[in-house]
XYZ file of C-alpha atoms in Angstrom:
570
model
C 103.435 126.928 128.697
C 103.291 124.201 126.215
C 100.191 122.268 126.261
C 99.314 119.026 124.700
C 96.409 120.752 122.016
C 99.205 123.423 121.291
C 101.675 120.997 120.149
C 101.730 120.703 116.657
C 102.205 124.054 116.223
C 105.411 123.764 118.397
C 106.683 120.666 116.919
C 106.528 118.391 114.290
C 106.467 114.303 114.815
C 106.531 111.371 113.241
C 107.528 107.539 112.947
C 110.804 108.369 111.813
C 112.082 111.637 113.597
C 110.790 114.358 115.593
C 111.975 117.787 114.589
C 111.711 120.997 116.297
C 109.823 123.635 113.756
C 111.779 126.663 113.952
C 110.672 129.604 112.060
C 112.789 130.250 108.861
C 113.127 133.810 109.454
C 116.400 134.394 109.951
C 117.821 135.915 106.590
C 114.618 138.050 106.407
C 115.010 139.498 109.931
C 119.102 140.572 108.738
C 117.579 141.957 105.541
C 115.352 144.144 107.854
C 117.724 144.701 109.842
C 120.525 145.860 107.226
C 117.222 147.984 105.765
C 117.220 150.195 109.382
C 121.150 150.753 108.600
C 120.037 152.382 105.175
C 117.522 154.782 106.596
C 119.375 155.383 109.807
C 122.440 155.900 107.527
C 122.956 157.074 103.981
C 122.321 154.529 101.740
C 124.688 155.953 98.599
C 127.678 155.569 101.023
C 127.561 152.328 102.068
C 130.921 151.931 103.541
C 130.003 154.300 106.067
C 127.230 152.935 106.971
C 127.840 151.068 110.511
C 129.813 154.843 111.400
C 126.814 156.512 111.004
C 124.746 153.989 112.606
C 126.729 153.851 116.194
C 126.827 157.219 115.877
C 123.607 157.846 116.669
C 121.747 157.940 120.099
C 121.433 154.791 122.373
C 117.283 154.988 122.234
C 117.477 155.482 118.693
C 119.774 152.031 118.099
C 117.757 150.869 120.722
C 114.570 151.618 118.699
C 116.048 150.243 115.409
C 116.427 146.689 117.646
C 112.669 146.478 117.662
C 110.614 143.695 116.253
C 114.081 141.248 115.454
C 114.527 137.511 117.160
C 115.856 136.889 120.671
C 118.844 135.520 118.476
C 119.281 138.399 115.876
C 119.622 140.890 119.137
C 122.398 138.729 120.505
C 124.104 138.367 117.406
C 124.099 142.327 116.876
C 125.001 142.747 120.612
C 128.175 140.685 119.794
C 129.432 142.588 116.561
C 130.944 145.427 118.854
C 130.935 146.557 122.295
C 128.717 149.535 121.981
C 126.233 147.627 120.355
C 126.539 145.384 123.125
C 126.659 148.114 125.914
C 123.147 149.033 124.575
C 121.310 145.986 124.735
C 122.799 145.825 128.168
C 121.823 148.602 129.289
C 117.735 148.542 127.990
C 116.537 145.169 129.097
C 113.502 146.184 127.043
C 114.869 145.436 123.640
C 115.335 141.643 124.482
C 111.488 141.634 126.452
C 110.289 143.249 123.065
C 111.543 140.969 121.117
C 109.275 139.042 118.389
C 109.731 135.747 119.757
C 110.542 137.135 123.840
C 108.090 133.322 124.321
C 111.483 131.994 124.534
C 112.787 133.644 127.349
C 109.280 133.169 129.760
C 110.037 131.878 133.554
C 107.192 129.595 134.476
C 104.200 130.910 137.295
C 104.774 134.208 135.232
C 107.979 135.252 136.966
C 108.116 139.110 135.391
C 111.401 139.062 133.868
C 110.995 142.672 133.634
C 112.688 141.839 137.572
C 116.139 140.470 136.037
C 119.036 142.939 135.653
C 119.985 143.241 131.635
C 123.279 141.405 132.529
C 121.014 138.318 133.894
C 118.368 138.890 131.121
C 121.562 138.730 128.740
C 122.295 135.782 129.835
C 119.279 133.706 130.013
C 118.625 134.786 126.585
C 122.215 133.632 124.995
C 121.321 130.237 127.283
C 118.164 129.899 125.368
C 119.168 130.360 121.849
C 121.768 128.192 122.428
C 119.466 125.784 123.506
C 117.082 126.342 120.317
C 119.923 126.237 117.340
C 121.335 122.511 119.319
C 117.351 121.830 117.918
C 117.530 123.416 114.448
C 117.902 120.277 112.942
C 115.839 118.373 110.218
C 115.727 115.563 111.340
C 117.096 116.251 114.807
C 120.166 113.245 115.046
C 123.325 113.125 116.560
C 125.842 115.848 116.429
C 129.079 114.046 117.165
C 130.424 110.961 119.522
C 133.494 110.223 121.468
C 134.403 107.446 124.035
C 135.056 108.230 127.711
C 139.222 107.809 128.243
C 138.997 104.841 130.675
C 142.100 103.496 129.962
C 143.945 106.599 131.399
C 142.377 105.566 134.610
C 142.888 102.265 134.135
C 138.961 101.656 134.904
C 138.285 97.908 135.650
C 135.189 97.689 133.067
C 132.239 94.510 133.959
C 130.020 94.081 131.487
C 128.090 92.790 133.708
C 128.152 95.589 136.011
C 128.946 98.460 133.951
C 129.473 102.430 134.934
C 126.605 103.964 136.800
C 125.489 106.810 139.354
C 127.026 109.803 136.624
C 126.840 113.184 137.648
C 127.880 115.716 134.653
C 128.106 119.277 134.927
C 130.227 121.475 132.046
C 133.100 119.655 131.513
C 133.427 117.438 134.723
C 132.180 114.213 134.816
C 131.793 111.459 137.852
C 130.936 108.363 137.898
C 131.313 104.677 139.949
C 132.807 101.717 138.105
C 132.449 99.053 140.667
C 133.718 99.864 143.988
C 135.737 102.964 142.585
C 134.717 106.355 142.492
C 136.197 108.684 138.739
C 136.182 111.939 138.404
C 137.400 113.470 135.601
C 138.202 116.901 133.088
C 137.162 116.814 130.163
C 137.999 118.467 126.531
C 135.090 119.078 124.446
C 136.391 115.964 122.306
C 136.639 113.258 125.220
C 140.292 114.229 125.849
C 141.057 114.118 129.304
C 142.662 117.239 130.970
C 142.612 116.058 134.274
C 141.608 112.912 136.735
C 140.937 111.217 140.386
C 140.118 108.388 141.849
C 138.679 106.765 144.926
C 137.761 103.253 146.529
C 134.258 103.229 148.259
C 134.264 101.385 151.355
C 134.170 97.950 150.939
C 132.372 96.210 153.301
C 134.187 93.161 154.947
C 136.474 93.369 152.020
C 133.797 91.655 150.316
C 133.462 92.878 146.655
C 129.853 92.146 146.101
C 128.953 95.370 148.087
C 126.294 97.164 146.870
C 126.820 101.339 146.717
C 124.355 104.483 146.493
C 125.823 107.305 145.340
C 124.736 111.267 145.845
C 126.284 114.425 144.547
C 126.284 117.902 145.442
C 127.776 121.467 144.044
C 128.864 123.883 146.066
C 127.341 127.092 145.741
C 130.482 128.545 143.816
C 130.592 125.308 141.423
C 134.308 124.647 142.933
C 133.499 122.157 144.844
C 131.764 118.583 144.491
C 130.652 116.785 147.710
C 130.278 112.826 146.811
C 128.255 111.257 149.628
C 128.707 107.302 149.189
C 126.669 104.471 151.103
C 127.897 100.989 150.638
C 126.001 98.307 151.696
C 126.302 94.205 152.326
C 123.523 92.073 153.200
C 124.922 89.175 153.849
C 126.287 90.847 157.029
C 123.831 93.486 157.418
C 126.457 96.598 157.860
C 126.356 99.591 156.340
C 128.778 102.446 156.162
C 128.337 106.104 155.394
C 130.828 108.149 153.679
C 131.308 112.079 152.838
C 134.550 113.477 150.756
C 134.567 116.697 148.498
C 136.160 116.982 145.502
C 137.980 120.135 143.918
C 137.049 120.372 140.796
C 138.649 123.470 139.250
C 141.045 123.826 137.229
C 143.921 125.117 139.361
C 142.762 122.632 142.116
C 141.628 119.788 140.619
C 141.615 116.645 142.472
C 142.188 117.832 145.864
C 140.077 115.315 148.001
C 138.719 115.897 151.512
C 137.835 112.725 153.248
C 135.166 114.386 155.798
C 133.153 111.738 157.240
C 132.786 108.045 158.043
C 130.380 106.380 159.914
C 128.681 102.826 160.375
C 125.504 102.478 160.272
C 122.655 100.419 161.374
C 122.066 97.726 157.978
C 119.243 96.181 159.611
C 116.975 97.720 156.316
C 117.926 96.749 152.817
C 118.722 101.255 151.557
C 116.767 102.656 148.335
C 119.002 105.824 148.069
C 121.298 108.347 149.796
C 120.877 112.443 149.792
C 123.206 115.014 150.728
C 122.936 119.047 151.146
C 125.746 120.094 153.483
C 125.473 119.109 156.349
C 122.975 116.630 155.797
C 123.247 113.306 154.490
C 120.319 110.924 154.665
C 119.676 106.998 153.554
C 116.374 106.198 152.670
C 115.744 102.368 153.484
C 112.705 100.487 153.013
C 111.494 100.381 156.376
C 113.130 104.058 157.742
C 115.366 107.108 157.129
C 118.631 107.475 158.441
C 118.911 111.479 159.044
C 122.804 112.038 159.714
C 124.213 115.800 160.291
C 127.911 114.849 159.259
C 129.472 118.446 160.463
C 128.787 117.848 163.916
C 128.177 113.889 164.122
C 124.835 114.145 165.134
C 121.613 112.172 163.790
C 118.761 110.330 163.632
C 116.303 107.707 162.506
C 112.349 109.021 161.070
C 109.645 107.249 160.418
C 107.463 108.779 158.112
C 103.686 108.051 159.296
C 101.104 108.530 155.905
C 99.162 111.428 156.988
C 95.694 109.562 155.304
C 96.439 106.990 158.486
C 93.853 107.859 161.277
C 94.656 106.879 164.370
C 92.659 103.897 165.029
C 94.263 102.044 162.389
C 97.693 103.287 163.762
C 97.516 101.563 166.700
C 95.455 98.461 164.813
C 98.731 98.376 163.173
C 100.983 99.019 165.927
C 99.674 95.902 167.954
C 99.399 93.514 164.939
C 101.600 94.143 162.469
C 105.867 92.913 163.076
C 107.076 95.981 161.451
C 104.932 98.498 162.472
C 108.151 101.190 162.995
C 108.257 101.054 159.120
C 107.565 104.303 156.779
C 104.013 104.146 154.311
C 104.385 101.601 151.308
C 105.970 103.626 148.736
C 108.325 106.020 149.815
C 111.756 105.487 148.405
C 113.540 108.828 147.539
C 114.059 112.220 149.652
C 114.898 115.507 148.376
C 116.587 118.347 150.619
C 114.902 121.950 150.385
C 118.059 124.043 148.921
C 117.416 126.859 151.034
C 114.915 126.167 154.030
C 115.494 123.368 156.975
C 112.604 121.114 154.993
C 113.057 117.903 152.797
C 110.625 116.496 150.208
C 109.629 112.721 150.292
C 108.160 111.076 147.161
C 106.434 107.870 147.143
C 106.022 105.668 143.634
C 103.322 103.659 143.330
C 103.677 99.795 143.843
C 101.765 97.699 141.678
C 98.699 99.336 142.646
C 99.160 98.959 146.346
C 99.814 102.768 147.023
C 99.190 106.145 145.177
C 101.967 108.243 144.153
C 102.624 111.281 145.777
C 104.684 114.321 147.138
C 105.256 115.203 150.704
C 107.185 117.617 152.858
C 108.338 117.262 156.414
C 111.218 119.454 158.446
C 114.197 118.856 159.348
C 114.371 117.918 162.988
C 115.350 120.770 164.601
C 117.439 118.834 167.269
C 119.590 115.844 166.416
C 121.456 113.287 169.184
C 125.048 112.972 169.129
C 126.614 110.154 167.576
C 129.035 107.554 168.954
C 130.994 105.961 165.769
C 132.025 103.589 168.042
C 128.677 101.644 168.056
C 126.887 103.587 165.644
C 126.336 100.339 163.577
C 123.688 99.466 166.383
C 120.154 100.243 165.745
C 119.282 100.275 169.462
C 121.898 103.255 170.003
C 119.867 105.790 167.815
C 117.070 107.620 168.679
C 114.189 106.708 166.491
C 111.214 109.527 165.559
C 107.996 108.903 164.490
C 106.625 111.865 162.220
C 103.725 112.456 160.151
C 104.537 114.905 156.559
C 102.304 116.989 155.185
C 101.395 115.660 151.847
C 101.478 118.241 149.124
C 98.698 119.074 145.720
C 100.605 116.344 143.012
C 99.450 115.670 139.748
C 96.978 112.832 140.055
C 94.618 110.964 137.889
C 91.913 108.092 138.785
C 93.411 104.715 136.891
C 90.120 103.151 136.593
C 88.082 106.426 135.411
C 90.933 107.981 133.568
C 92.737 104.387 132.452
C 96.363 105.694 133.573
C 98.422 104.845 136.379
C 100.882 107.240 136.870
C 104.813 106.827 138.661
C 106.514 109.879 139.120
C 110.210 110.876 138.970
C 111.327 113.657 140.951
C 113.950 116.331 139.120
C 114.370 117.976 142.291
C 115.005 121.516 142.701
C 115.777 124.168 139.679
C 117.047 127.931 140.196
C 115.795 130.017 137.775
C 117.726 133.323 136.477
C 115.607 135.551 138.841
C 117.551 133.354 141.974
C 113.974 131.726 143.156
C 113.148 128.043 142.768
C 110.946 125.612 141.627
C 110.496 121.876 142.362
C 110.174 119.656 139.491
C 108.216 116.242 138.993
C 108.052 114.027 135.848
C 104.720 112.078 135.987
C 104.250 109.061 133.434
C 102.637 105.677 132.945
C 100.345 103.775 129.957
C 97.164 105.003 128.846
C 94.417 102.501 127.523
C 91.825 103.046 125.464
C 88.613 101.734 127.608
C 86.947 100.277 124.439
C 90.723 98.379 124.103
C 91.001 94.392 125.597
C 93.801 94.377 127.713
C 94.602 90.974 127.049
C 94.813 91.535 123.198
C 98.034 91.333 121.930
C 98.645 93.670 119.462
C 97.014 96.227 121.468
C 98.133 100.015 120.488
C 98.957 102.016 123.602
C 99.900 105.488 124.428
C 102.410 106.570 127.136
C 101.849 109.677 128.539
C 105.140 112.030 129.736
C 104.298 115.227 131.665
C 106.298 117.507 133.522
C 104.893 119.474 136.482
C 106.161 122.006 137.774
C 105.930 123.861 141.832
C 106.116 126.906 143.267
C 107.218 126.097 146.483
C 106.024 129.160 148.382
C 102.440 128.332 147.530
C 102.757 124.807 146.136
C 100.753 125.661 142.770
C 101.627 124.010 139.538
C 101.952 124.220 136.385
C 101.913 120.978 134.006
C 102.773 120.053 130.514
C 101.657 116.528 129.209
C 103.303 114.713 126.126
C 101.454 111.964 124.044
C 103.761 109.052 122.925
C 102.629 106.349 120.425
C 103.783 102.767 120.660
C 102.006 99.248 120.110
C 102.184 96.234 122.297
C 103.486 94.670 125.237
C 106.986 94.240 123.113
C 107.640 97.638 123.600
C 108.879 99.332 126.947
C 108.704 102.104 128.400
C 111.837 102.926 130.938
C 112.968 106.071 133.441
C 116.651 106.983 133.353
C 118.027 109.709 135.437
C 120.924 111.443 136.787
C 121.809 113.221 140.580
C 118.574 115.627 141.677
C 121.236 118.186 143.703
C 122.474 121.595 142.088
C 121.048 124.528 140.839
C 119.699 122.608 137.760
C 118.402 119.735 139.584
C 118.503 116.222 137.954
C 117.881 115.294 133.938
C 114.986 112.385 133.481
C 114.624 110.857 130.248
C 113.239 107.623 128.683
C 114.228 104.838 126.485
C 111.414 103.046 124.252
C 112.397 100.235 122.430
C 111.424 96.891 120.752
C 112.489 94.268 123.481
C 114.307 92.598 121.208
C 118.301 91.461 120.152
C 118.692 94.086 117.562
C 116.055 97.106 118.034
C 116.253 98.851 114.874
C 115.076 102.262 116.279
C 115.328 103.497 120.055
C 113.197 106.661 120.984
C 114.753 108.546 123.512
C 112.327 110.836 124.710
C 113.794 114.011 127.024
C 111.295 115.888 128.625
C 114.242 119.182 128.931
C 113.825 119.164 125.041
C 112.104 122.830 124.173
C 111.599 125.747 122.502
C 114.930 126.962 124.212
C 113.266 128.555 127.239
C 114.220 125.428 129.164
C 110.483 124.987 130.325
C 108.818 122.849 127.691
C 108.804 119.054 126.489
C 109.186 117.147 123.920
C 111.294 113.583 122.209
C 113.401 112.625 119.780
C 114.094 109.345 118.218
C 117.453 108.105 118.053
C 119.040 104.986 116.246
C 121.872 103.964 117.622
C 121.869 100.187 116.030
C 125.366 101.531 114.499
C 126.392 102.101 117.695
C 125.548 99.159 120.603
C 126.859 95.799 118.560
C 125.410 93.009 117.972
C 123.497 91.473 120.574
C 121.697 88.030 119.753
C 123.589 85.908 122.493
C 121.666 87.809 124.971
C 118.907 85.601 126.528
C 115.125 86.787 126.212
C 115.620 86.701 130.225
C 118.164 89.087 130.543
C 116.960 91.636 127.965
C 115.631 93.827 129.811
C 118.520 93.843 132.247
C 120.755 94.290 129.392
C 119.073 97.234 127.978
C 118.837 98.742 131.344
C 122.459 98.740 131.648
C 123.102 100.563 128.470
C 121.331 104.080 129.379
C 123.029 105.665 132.064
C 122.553 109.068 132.020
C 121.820 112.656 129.793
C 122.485 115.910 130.116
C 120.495 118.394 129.361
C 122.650 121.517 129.123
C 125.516 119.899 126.744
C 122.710 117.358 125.125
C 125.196 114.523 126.295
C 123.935 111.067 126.462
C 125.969 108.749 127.905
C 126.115 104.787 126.778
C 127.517 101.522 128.466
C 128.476 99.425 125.601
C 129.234 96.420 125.997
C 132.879 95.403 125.421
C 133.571 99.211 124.316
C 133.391 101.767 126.930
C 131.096 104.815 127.984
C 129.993 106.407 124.704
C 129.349 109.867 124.604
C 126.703 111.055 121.909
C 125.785 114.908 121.812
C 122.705 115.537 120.513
């Protein structure tokens, strides 16, 4: 685990760049390597060298493995398939390896417990991820625009592209009140493509959407749970559809579900994990089981509330049948009948925190016909359990900390952990707050659950920046799927033309997959100019830009203006 005192000898950063410090060992390691050929072989014969090699016993090539890179091993593993049937077969010669740190599963999951095809794999997964870092300075690999004219995308500046959901080559995302899905090339090219309207309430096309995305278990399929949502009127409608999404398939479109729903609550965000769908609004959750039309509206009671001050609140208070300040986002277990709640803090009016509550066991059935009715559903009061989070004091420790949830991650050995990003300012005590030029630090840090016993793990990253014309923003992508979601962060100079943008990704590691760090990005060559953008609408307009980043491709996806969605691999 990568810790914040550990650091520097992990990675290297500076004003200008952050680069990953890989160990230059590479050529030495085939020289030793080549060496063990000559001893195992007969050195005066050289062309027979590799002949005499496989021809000896599997321990004894086995043996000869010992004391090379994670990488080296793969790369002999590939030359033929003996070689590879070996390091197949003894799952030791990858655990052995000199740098095996890259392969560790966090809460000290023995790995000794994967099969050598699933060690095999995690390990080519994580020196992939390492040589994508072997950079100096780490910077862009490449760049192609999304083909929206193919789908003859209706692009707003305004109101550009949002709620993406990447995974390989597919890519989804809304443009308005229309739904894209799309197959990619490696290059941007597309291969294949549908498209969808979102409900459009009243016809009216000022309706506001929340999108949610789930894979099915065998990646073929990708359920798209939309919930569009007017004001004015106060409706609300609820919609479920999967998508095929390979390659012999693609396209195919089930339109599963519909439903109105009660608007009465402005909605924060929408979940799915067949056959659940809910919508978190700001004063209840709608809790909808769309396989057999059956649901429910919770209240989520904080568990801190005694019960004097329950009922104080009860008699006095209009909208007492409304869930703790705070709560905005809800995460499904991907296993067990249990969701997650997570509650921000709110300008200091709430803590942040974690929470866990089941799924109702029993559900009422649904009549579509006046769904859209509040006073139809049956409403639930319910108290979670609120789970160990990473927490700090903000006056004692100077730090007020929001946290993003990732959601859920698999790891090779098939069990899961529940991922957090925690983050927020740090200032120095002896520091005025109302100074100007006042340097601040932002603190990133990833924490990590095992949800059988709730412990954690936690890795903190220090970030440098001065002033209150500097910002700090959370980006993110959908939390469903085996990977869960991708958080990262944009820090910029609030200003027309930002020379530099540091886009710190917390995924960014030693290749294991488990450890943090950033890289700075310019991308002034890339987002125009921009000084007819008022001071009012900067931040708006920056907001806009950063949509979304991948983690497993190192994709990071850009709204420019009067361009398109640009693609940048890192």
């Amino acid at each position: 685990m990568l810790r914040l005192q550990d650091q520097p000898s992990e990675f290297v950063r500076s004003a200008e760049a952050a680069t990953l410090s890989l160990p230059p060992v590479r050529e030495e390691k085939n020289l030793l390597f080549q060496n063990r050929l000559h001893i195992c072989g007969h050195p005066s014969k050289k062309s027979k060298m590799p002949r005499k090699f496989l021809n000896l016993p599997p321990e004894l090539i086995s043996k000869s493995l010992e004391g090379l890179s994670v990488e080296d091993i793969i790369c002999v593993a590939q030359t033929c398939s003996l070689l590879r049937a070996v390091v197949l077969s003894n799952k030791f010669t990858l655990l052995n390896a000199n740098d095996s740190n890259i392969l560790e599963l966090p809460f000290g999951r023995p790995l000794k417990q994967l099969s050598s095809e699933h060690l095999h794999t995690h390990a080519v997964e994580s020196i992939k991820a390492t040589e994508r870092l072997d950079a100096s300075p780490l910077c862009h690999k490449g760049f192609f625009y999304l083909p929206l004219a193919d789908l003859e995308v209706a692009y707003d500046n305004t109101n550009p592209p949002t709620d993406f959901f990447v995974h390989g080559n597919i890519h989804a995302f809304r443009s308005l009140n229309t739904l894209h899905v799309m197959e990619l090339c490696e290059n941007g090219v597309k291969i294949n493509a549908v498209s969808f309207a979102l409900a459009e309430v009243n016809g009216n096309m000022k309706t506001h959407h929340h999108i949610s995305y789930q894979l099915s278990n065998d990646q073929g399929l990708l359920r798209i749970a939309s919930q569009s949502y007017r004001d004015a009127e106060k409706a609300s409608v609820l919609q479920v559809r999967e998508v095929r999404i390979s390659s012999q398939s693609f396209g195919e479109t089930t339109y599963l579900f519909r439903l109105d729903i009660p608007g009465t609550s402005e909605p924060l965000s929408v979940t799915i994990r067949d056959p659940y769908v809910s919508v978190m609004t700001r004063h209840n959750c709608i809790l909808v089981n769309w396989r057999k039309t059956t649901g429910i509206i919770l209240v989520f009671r904080n568990p801190e509330e005694d019960e004097d001050f329950a009922r104080l609140r009860r008699k006095h208070t209009l909208h007492w049948q409304s869930n703790f300040h705070g709560v905005r986002t809800l995460i499904f277990h991907p296993i067990e009948s249990s969701m997650i709640l997570v509650s921000t803090a709110c300008d200091g009016a709430s803590p942040s925190g974690i929470y866990s509550a089941d799924i109702p066991s029993y559900m009422p059935p649904i009549n579509p016909h006046i769904s859209s009715d509040k006073s139809t559903w049956t409403n639930r009061v319910i108290t979670p359990r609120e789970l160990p989070t990473y927490t700090v004091d903000p006056e004692e420790d100077h730090f007020s900390v929001d946290i993003e949830p990732i959601g859920f991650k698999q790891l090779p050995d098939s069990s899961w952990v529940f991922e957090i990003i925690v983050y927020g300012p740090v200032i120095d005590a002896a520091d005025d707050p109302e100074e100007e030029n006042l340097e601040s630090k932002a603190i990133v840090g990833r924490v990590l659950f095992d949800p059988r016993s709730w412990t954690q793990e936690t890795e903190l990253l220090e970030h440098e920046f001065t002033g209150p014309a500097e910002a700090l923003w959370a980006m993110g992508t959908s939390r469903n799927g085996p990977n869960g979601g991708t958080l990262f962060f944009i820090s910029l100079d609030l200003l027309p033309e930002p020379k530099i943008c540091q886009v710190m990704v917390p995924e960014l590691g030693n290749g294991s997959g488990f450890n943090i760090g950033w890289v700075e990005l310019d991308i002034s060559g890339f987002i125009g100019n921009n000084k007819l953008i008022s001071e009012a609408t900067l931040e708006r307009h920056w907001a806009n830009i950063f949509q979304a980043f991948d983690s497993k491709s190192r994709y990071l996806y850009l709204c420019v203006p009067d361009s398109g969605i640009l693609v940048i691999q890192l």
